[in-house]
Amino acid sequence: MIGAHMVKLFGTNGVRGVVNKELTAEMALRLGRAIGSFFNGTVAIATDTRNSGPMIKSAAAAGLMSVGANVIDLGIVPTPAMQYYVRTHSLSGGVMITASHNPPQFNGIKCADREGRELTREDEEKIESLYAQGTEIKAWDSVGTRTYDASAPEAYVNAVIGHVNADAIRKAKLTVVADCVNGAACVTTPMLLERLGVKSILLNADPKGIPNHPSEPTGDNLKDLMFVVKKEKADLGTAHDGDADRTVFVTDGGIYMEGDESLAVMAKFLLSKKKGLVITPVSTSSMLEDVVRKAGGKISYTAVGSPAIAKAMHRDNAIFGGEGNGGLIFPEHLLCRDGAMAIAKMLECIVTEGPLSEQTEALPKYHTVKRKVYCPDRLKDALVEFLKGENKSAKKDTTDGLKLIYGDGWVLMRPSGTEPLFRITSESKEKDAAVKRADETEAKAEDYIRNMDRSV
Ligand code: MG
């Protein structure tokens, strides 16, 4: 939820809200001014396919120009295509009008820095304070210009193709079913598949404001994709979210791959070519760590969220990183989630390593149990401290919430950033152990909250 009275505008994925309720043209204009003052130079702007995209974009662009920023309008493009454009054209920054996987009534605004990376929290705070203060607008003869450039999708796709063995992919004559979710992927994924010489079957490939199915790429939303992959005996199924930074996969048998499985398969393949470091959040299954170690690589963990992963990848010179929601990061191309790179690399992986169903089947197996516990915001820190004291024997990691690590698995307790609750994830090789630890943690947390709530 956002509103002019709040100082914190940016959530985990930029500023987001229901259009003309929480996110208005007036806000976009004011935010455009703040962003323009922050970047102080030429800025690219782009949208996904939402109905409100032109309205929010026009308002944000007017704000940018009013403080003297020159605006290059890229049209409808995936977020990573905008990020690639900003980096390769040496711009000061980029603005993406998107609410990613949220329903069509939502929209949002997020920014990329000159390297094409998502902004750090510190930079977002600078924009928020410019927004709160209000920014000075320029005289009539110093306002910014607006130009249009339709080259971003093609430039992005060509760059992606340059990072894979395209000849080997073309020779393999693969069949791919791609669900573009009527989103930004419509302008890049069909082009990518065509240029890589695969036979493509496209679903929901017409860009439109109201997608044919919800744009969060979960198994439940991708039943048609799984059906068509199986029926057509395709080698791969793939789908994106609304702004096509995230990518998920369906195996040649028509089975939806969990995000952690995609990470593990990809890490194994990349490590077979080059040893190095893989970075992922503490919430990722140990399946990935097992695979990375066996392949001779190293792994390190960050807090949840792609900016934290990208930052650590940059600092520690990682070869690959990603999170379990379909966000895969390939640093040789961009330090952000990269929908088209994920597809191209997965095709190369299939050509080199064999059918995805077999690769997935060979992964280590873990059992995961997820729970939610109510916890008022004011008790979140205290609950973490309490649980730390309650679990003296386990190894502890406090990168994000509290992770208790045992010989056969772990429990992660993370406070939600937006809701009054704690998320509990319990993973183990043994199903009973995973359930037992989730039960125990949930019961302890509930007891604690009940007692504390009563005591105030
Ligand atoms: Mg997204």
Short mmCIF file of C-alpha atoms and ligand atoms in Angstrom, two decimals, residues 13 16 79 98-101 110 241-246 337, ligand 1:
data_model
loop_
_atom_site.label_atom_id
_atom_site.label_comp_id
_atom_site.label_asym_id
_atom_site.label_seq_id
_atom_site.Cartn_x
_atom_site.Cartn_y
_atom_site.Cartn_z
CA ASN A 13 9.94 -4.41 -5.99
CA ARG A 16 3.37 -0.53 -6.40
CA THR A 79 12.52 -5.04 -17.54
CA THR A 98 5.36 -2.41 -14.18
CA ALA A 99 3.73 -4.32 -11.35
CA SER A 100 5.48 -7.54 -12.42
CA HIS A 101 3.18 -10.49 -11.53
CA LYS A 110 10.92 0.85 -10.35
CA ASP A 241 5.91 -13.02 -15.19
CA GLY A 242 4.37 -9.78 -16.54
CA ASP A 243 7.64 -7.88 -17.05
CA ALA A 244 9.64 -10.96 -18.11
CA ASP A 245 12.50 -10.69 -15.66
CA ARG A 246 11.54 -14.04 -14.14
CA ARG A 337 17.03 -11.15 -13.22
MG MG B 1 8.96 -9.36 -12.53
#
